[in-house]
Coordinates of C-alpha atoms and ligand atoms in Angstrom, one line a residue:
X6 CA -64.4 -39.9 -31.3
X7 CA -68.1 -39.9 -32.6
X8 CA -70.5 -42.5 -31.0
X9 CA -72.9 -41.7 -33.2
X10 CA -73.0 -45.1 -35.4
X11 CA -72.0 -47.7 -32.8
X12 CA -74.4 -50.1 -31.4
X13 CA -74.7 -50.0 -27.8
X14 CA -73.8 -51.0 -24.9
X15 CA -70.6 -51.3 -26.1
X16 CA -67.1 -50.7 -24.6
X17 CA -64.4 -49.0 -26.7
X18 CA -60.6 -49.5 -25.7
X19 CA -58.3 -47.4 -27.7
X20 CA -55.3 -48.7 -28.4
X21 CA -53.6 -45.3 -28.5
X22 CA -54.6 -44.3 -24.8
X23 CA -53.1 -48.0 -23.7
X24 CA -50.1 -47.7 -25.9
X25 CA -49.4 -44.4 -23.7
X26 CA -49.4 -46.3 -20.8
X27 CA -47.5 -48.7 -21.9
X28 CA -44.5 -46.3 -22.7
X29 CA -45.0 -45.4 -19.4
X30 CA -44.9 -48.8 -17.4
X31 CA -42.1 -49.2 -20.3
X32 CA -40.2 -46.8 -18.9
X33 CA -40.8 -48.0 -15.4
X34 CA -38.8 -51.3 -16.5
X35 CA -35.8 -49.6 -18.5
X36 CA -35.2 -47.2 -15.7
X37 CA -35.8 -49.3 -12.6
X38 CA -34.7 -52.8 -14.2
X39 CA -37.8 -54.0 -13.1
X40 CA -39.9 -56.4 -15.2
X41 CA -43.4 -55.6 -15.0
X42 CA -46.3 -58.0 -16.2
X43 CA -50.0 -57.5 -16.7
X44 CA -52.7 -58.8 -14.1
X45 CA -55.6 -60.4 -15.8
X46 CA -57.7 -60.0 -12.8
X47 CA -58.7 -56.4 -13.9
X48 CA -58.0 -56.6 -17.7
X49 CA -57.9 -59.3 -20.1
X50 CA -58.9 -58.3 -23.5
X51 CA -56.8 -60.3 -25.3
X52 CA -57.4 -58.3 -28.7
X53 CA -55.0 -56.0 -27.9
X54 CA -52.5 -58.4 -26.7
X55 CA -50.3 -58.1 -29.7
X56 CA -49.7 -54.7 -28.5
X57 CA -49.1 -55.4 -25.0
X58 CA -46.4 -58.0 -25.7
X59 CA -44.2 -55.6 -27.2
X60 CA -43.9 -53.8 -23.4
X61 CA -44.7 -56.3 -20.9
X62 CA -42.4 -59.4 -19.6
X63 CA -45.8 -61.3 -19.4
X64 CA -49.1 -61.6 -17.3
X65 CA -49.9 -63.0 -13.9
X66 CA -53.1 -65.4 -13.5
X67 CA -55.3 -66.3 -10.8
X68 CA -55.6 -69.7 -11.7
X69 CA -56.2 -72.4 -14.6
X70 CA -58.2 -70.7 -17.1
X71 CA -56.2 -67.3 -17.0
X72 CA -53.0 -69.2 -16.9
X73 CA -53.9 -70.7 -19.8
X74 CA -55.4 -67.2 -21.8
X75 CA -51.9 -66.2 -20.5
X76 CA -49.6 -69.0 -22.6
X77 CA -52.0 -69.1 -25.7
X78 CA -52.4 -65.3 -26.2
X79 CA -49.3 -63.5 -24.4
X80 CA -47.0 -66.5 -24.9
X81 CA -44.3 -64.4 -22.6
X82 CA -43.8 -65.1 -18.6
X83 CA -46.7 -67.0 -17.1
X84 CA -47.0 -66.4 -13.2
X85 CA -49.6 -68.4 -11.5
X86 CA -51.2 -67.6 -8.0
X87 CA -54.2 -68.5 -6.5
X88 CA -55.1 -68.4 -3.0
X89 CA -55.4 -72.2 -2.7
X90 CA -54.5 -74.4 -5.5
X91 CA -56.8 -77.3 -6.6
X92 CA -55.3 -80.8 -6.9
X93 CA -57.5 -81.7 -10.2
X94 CA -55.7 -78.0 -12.1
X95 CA -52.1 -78.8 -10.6
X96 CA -50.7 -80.5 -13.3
X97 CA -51.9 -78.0 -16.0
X98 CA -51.3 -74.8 -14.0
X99 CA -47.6 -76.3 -13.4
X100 CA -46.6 -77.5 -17.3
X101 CA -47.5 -73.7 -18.4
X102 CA -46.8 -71.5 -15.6
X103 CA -42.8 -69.8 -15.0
X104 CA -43.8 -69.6 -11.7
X105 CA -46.0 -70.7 -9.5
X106 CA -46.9 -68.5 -6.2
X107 CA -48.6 -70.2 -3.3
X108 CA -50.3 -68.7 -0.6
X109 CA -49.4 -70.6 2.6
X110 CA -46.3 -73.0 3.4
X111 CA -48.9 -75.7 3.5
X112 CA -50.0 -75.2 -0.2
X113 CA -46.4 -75.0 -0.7
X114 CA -45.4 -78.4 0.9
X115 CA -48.2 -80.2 -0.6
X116 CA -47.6 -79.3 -4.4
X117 CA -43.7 -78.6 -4.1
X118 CA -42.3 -81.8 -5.6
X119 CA -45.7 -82.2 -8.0
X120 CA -45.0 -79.1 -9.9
X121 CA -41.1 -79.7 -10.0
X122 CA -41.8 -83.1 -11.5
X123 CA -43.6 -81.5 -14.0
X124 CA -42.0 -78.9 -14.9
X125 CA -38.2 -78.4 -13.8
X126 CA -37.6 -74.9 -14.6
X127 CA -40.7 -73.7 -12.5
X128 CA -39.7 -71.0 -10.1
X129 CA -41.6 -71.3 -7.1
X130 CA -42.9 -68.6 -4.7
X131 CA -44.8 -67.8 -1.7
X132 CA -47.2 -64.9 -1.4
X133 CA -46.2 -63.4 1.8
X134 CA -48.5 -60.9 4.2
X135 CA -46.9 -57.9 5.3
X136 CA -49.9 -56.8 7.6
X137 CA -50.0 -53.3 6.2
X138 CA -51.9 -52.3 3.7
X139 CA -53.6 -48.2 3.4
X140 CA -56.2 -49.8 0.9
X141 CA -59.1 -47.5 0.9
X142 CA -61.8 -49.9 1.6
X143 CA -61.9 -53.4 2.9
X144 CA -62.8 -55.7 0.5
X145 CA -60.0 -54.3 -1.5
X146 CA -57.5 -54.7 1.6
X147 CA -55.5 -57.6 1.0
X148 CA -53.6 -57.2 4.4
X149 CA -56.8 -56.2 6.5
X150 CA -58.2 -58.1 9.7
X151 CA -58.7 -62.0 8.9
X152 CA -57.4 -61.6 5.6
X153 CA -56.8 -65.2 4.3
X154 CA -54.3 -63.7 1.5
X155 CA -50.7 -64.4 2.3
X156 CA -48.6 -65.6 5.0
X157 CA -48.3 -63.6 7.8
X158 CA -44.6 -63.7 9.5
X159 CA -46.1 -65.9 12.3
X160 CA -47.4 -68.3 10.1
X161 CA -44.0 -68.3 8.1
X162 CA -42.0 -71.4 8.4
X163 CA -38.4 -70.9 7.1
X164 CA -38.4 -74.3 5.8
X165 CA -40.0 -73.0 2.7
X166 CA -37.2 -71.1 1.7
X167 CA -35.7 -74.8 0.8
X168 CA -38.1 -74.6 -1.9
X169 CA -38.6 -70.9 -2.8
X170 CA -36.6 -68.3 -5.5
X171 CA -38.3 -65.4 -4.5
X172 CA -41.3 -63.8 -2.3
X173 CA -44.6 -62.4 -3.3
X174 CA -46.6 -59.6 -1.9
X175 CA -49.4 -57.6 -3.2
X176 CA -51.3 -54.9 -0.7
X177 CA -52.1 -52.1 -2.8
X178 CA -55.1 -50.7 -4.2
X179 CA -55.1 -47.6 -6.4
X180 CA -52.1 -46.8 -4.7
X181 CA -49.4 -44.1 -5.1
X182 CA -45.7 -44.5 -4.1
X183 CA -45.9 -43.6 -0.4
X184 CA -48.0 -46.2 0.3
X185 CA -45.7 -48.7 -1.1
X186 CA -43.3 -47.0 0.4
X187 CA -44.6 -48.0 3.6
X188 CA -45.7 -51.6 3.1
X189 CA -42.1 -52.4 1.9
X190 CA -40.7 -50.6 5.3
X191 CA -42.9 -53.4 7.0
X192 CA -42.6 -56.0 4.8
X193 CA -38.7 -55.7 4.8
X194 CA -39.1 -55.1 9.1
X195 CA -40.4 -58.3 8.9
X196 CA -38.9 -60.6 6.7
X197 CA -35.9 -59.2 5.3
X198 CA -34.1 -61.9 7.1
X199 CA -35.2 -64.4 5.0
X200 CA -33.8 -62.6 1.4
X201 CA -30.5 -63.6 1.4
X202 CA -31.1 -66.4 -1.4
X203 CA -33.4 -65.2 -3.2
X204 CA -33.6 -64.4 -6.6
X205 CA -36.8 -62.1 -6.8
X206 CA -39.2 -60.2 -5.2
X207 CA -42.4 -59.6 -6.8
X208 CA -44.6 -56.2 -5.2
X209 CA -48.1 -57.7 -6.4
X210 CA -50.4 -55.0 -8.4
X211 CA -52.1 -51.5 -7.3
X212 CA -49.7 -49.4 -8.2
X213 CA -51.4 -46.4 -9.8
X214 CA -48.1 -45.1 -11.9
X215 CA -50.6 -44.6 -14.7
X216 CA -52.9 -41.9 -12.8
X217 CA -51.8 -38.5 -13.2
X218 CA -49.5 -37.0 -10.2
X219 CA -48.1 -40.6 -9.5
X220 CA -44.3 -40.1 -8.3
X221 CA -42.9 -42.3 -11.4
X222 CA -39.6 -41.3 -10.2
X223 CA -39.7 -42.2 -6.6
X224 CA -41.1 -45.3 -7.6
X225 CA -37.9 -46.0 -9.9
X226 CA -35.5 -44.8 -7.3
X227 CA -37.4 -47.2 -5.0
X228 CA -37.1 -49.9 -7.0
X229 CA -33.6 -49.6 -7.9
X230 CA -32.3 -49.1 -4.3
X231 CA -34.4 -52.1 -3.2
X232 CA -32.7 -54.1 -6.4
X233 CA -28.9 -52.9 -5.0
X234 CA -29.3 -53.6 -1.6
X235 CA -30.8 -57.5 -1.8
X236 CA -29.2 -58.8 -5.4
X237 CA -33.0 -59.6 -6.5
X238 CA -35.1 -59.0 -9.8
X239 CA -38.4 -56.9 -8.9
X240 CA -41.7 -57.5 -10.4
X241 CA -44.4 -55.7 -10.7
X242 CA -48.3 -57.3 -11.7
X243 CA -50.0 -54.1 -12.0
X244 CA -53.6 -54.8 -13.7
X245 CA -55.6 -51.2 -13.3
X246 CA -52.8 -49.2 -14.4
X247 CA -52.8 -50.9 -17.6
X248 CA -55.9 -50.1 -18.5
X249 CA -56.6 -46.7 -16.3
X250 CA -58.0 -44.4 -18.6
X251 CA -57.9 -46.3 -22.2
X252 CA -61.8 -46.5 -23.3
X253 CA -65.1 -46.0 -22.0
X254 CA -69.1 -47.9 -22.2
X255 CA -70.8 -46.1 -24.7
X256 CA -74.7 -46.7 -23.6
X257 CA -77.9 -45.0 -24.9
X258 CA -81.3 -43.3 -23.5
X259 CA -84.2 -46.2 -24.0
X260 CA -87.1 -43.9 -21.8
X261 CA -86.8 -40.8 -19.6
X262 CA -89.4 -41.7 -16.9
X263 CA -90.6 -39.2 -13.9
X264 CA -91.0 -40.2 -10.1
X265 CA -89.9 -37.0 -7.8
X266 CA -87.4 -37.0 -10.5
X267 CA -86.0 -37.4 -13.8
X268 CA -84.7 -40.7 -14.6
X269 CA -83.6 -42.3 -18.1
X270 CA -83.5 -45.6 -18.0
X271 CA -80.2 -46.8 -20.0
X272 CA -79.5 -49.6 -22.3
X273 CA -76.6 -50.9 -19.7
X274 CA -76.4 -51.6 -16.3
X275 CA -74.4 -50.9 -13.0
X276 CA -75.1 -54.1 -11.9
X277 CA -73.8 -56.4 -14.9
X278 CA -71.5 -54.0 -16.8
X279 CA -70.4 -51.6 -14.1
X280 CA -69.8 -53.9 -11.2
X281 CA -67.3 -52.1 -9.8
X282 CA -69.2 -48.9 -9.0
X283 CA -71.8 -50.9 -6.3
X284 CA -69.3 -52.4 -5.0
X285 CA -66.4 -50.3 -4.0
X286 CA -68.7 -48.4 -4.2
X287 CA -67.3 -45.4 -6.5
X288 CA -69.1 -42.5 -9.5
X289 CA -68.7 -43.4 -12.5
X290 CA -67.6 -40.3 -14.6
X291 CA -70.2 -39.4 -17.6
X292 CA -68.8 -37.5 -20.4
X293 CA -70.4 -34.0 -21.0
X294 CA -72.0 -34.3 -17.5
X295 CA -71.4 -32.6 -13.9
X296 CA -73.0 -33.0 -10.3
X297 CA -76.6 -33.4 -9.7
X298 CA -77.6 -29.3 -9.9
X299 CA -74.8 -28.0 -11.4
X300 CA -76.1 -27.7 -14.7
X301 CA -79.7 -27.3 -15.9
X302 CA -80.7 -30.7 -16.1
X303 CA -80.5 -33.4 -13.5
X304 CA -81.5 -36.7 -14.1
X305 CA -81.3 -40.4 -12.3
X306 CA -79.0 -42.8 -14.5
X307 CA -80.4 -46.3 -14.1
X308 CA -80.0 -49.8 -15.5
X309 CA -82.0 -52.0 -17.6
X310 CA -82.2 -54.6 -14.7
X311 CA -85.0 -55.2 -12.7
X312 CA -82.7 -53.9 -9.7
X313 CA -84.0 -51.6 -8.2
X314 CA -80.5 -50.9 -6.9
X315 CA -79.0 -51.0 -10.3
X316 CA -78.7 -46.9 -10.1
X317 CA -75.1 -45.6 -11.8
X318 CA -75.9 -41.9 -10.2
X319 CA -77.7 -38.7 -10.4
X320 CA -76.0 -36.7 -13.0
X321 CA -76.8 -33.0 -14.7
X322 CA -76.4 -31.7 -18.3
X323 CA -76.5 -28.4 -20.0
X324 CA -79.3 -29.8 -22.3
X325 CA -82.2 -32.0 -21.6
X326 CA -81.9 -35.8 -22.5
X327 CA -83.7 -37.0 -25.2
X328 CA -84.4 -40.8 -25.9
X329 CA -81.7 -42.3 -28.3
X330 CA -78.9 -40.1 -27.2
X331 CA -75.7 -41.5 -26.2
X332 CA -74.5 -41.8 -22.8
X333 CA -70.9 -42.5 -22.4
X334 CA -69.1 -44.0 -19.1
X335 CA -65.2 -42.7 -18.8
X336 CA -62.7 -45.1 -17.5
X337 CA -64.5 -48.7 -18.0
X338 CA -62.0 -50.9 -19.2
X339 CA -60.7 -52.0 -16.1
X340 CA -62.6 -54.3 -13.9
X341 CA -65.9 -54.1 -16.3
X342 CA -66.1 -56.7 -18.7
X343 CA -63.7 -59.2 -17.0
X344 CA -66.1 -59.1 -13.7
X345 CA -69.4 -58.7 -16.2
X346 CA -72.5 -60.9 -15.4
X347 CA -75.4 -62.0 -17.8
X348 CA -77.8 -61.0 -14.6
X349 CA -81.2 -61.1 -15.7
X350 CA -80.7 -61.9 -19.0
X351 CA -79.2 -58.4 -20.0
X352 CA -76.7 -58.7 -22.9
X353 CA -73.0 -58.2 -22.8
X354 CA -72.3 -55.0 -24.0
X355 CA -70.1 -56.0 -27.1
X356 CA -65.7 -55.4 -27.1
X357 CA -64.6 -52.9 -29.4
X358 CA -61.1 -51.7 -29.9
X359 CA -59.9 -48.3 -31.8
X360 CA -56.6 -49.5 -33.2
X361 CA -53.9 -47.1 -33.2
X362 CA -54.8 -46.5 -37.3
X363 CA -57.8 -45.5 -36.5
X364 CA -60.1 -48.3 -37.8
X365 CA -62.7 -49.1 -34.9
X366 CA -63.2 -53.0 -34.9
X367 CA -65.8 -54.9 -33.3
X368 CA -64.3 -58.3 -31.6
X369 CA -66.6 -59.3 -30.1
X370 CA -70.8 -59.5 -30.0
X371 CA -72.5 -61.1 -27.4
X372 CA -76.1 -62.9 -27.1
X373 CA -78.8 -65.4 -26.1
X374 CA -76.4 -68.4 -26.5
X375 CA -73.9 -66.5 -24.0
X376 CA -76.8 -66.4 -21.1
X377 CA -78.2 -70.0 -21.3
X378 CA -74.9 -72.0 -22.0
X379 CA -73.6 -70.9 -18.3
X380 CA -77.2 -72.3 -17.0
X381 CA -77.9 -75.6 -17.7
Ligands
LIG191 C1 -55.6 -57.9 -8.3 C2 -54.1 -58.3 -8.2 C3 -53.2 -57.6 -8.9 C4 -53.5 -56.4 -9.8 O1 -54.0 -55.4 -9.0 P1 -54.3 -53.9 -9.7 O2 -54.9 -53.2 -8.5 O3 -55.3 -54.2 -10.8 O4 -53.0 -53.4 -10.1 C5 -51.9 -58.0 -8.8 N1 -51.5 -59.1 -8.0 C6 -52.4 -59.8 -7.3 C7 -52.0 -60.9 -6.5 C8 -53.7 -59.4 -7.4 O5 -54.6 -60.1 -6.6

């Protein structure tokens, strides 16, 4: 693709890349049986929707507003979790949601009747904590120390299974099939006892079946054994997989400044449109680019923040950069623009998508009215 003509920042999410992942999660559910739905959490673009619907059984929300992005733009299963539940959303959450997943009997018993009144057909489910996780870094460890996600087996009262069709847990990050391998051995040490009636079990998001070398086929003989041997449906909510690898954040050079160093300042930022890279913290890939050193030119990328943390990496190129030229971020439509801030005033870089005819539309444009309606 040339970047040439678009205006920047700007991330571009081909529809071609996603559709390929798709097939693949696709295939995950004809093979396995399973029924996988998207996770909003990490990508929630709902211009491609249209697409997505034609793969996925539906999307899991966090809570009200992505419940109800959920029903109005995927319009397939709606599964609603949050960690604690809010009594002034209940009655919304619980008209549009298929199932509602609470995080602790308590939750549970407070809302049970409430969101059967409302809705009869809800399927109601509690997110359980296996106490296992190999999540590479803690505030992506859903099952570390203190984790307030889930209910661990001592906290478990079996009185909820009175109430519940299935059991949720998620405890993955970026994962491969060994690890969830291994969460299920504990999960299942610990609270197989309680399947008998259920209907479902739901394994919660981080599988990385999209990523190259993932074990697809372990995965769908996991599934399928674990289907056989307990009579349940299995979900999966997977969010980063759907998206892994299906655009990037086109940004350009604004000045090239010198302090020990080379550093071009960008038209993005780490901070607002990159969260994910400070955080985890984790190198953003640049295409055309390799290690500081390793090629001729090494220079600072930075953001267009005041910041003075707001660094993406030191990065080197065969040629030297020049003001106006294009830098473009691989992998950054996961995680990005759902998470994105309006931090020092710093505009949204805008939504594009390259649909599969090639046509490259621009959804959306952000600017001032975007940063001061959220402030007073
Ligand atoms: C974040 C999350 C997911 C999606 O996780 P990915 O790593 O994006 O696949 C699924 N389920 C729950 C409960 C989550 O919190």
């Amino acid at each position: 693709m040339k970047f040439d003509n678009v205006k920047t920042p700007c991330y571009i999410c081909e529809e071609k890349l996603l559709e390929n992942n798709l097939k693949l999660l696709d295939y995950v559910q004809t093979q396995s049986g399973a029924k996988i739905i998207l996770a909003l959490k990490g990508f929630a673009m709902w211009g491609t929707f249209d697409l997505l619907k034609r793969y996925l059984r539906g999307c899991t929300a966090s809570g009200l507003h992505e419940a109800i992005l959920a029903k109005e733009e995927f319009a397939k299963e709606v599964h609603t979790y949050s960690p604690a539940f809010k009594e002034e959303d209940i009655q919304s959450i619980a008209k549009i949601s298929d199932h509602i997943v609470f995080n602790s009997p308590n939750q549970l018993f407070l809302y049970k009747d409430r969101v059967k009144a409302i809705n009869p057909k809800i399927s109601i489910s509690l997110r359980i904590n296996p106490e296992y996780s190999e999540s590479p870094v803690d505030i992506y460890n859903p099952c570390g120390m203190y984790s307030r996600l889930g209910t661990t087996l001592k906290n478990f009262d079996a009185e909820v299974l009175n109430y519940v069709d299935g059991l949720n847990f998620h405890a993955l990050c970026e994962q491969n099939v060994e690890a969830l391998e291994k969460v299920l051995e504990a999960f299942e040490e610990k609270f197989a006892k309680y399947f008998k009636n259920l209907k479902y079990i739901n394994f919660g998001g981080g599988h990385h079946i999209t990523k190259k070398g993932y074990d697809v086929e372990k995965l769908i003989k996991i599934i399928k054994d674990f289907r056989e041997k307990y009579s349940v449906d299995v979900y999966l909510e997977p969010g980063e997989a759907v998206g892994w690898e299906t655009g990037v954040l086109v940004s350009s050079v604004l000045d090239i400044v010198h302090n020990g160093m080379d550093i071009a300042i960008l038209d993005t930022s780490a901070e607002a449109h990159m969260p994910d890279t400070l955080a985890m913290p984790y190198r953003a890939d640049v295409r055309g680019s390799a290690m500081a050193g390793e090629k001729k030119y090494t220079y600072r990328l930075g953001g267009n923040t005041c910041l003075a943390g707001d660094i993406m990496g030191d990065y080197s190129f065969d040629e030297p950069l020049q003001i106006g030229d294009k830098i473009i971020f691989e992998d950054q439509i996961h995680y990005t623009f759902v998470k994105n801030t309006t931090f020092n005033g710093i505009k949204l870089p805008s939504l594009l998508i390259k649909r599969k005819n090639g046509t490259l539309e621009i959804v959306k444009e952000f600017g001032y009215e975007d940063y001061k309606n959220r402030l007073s």
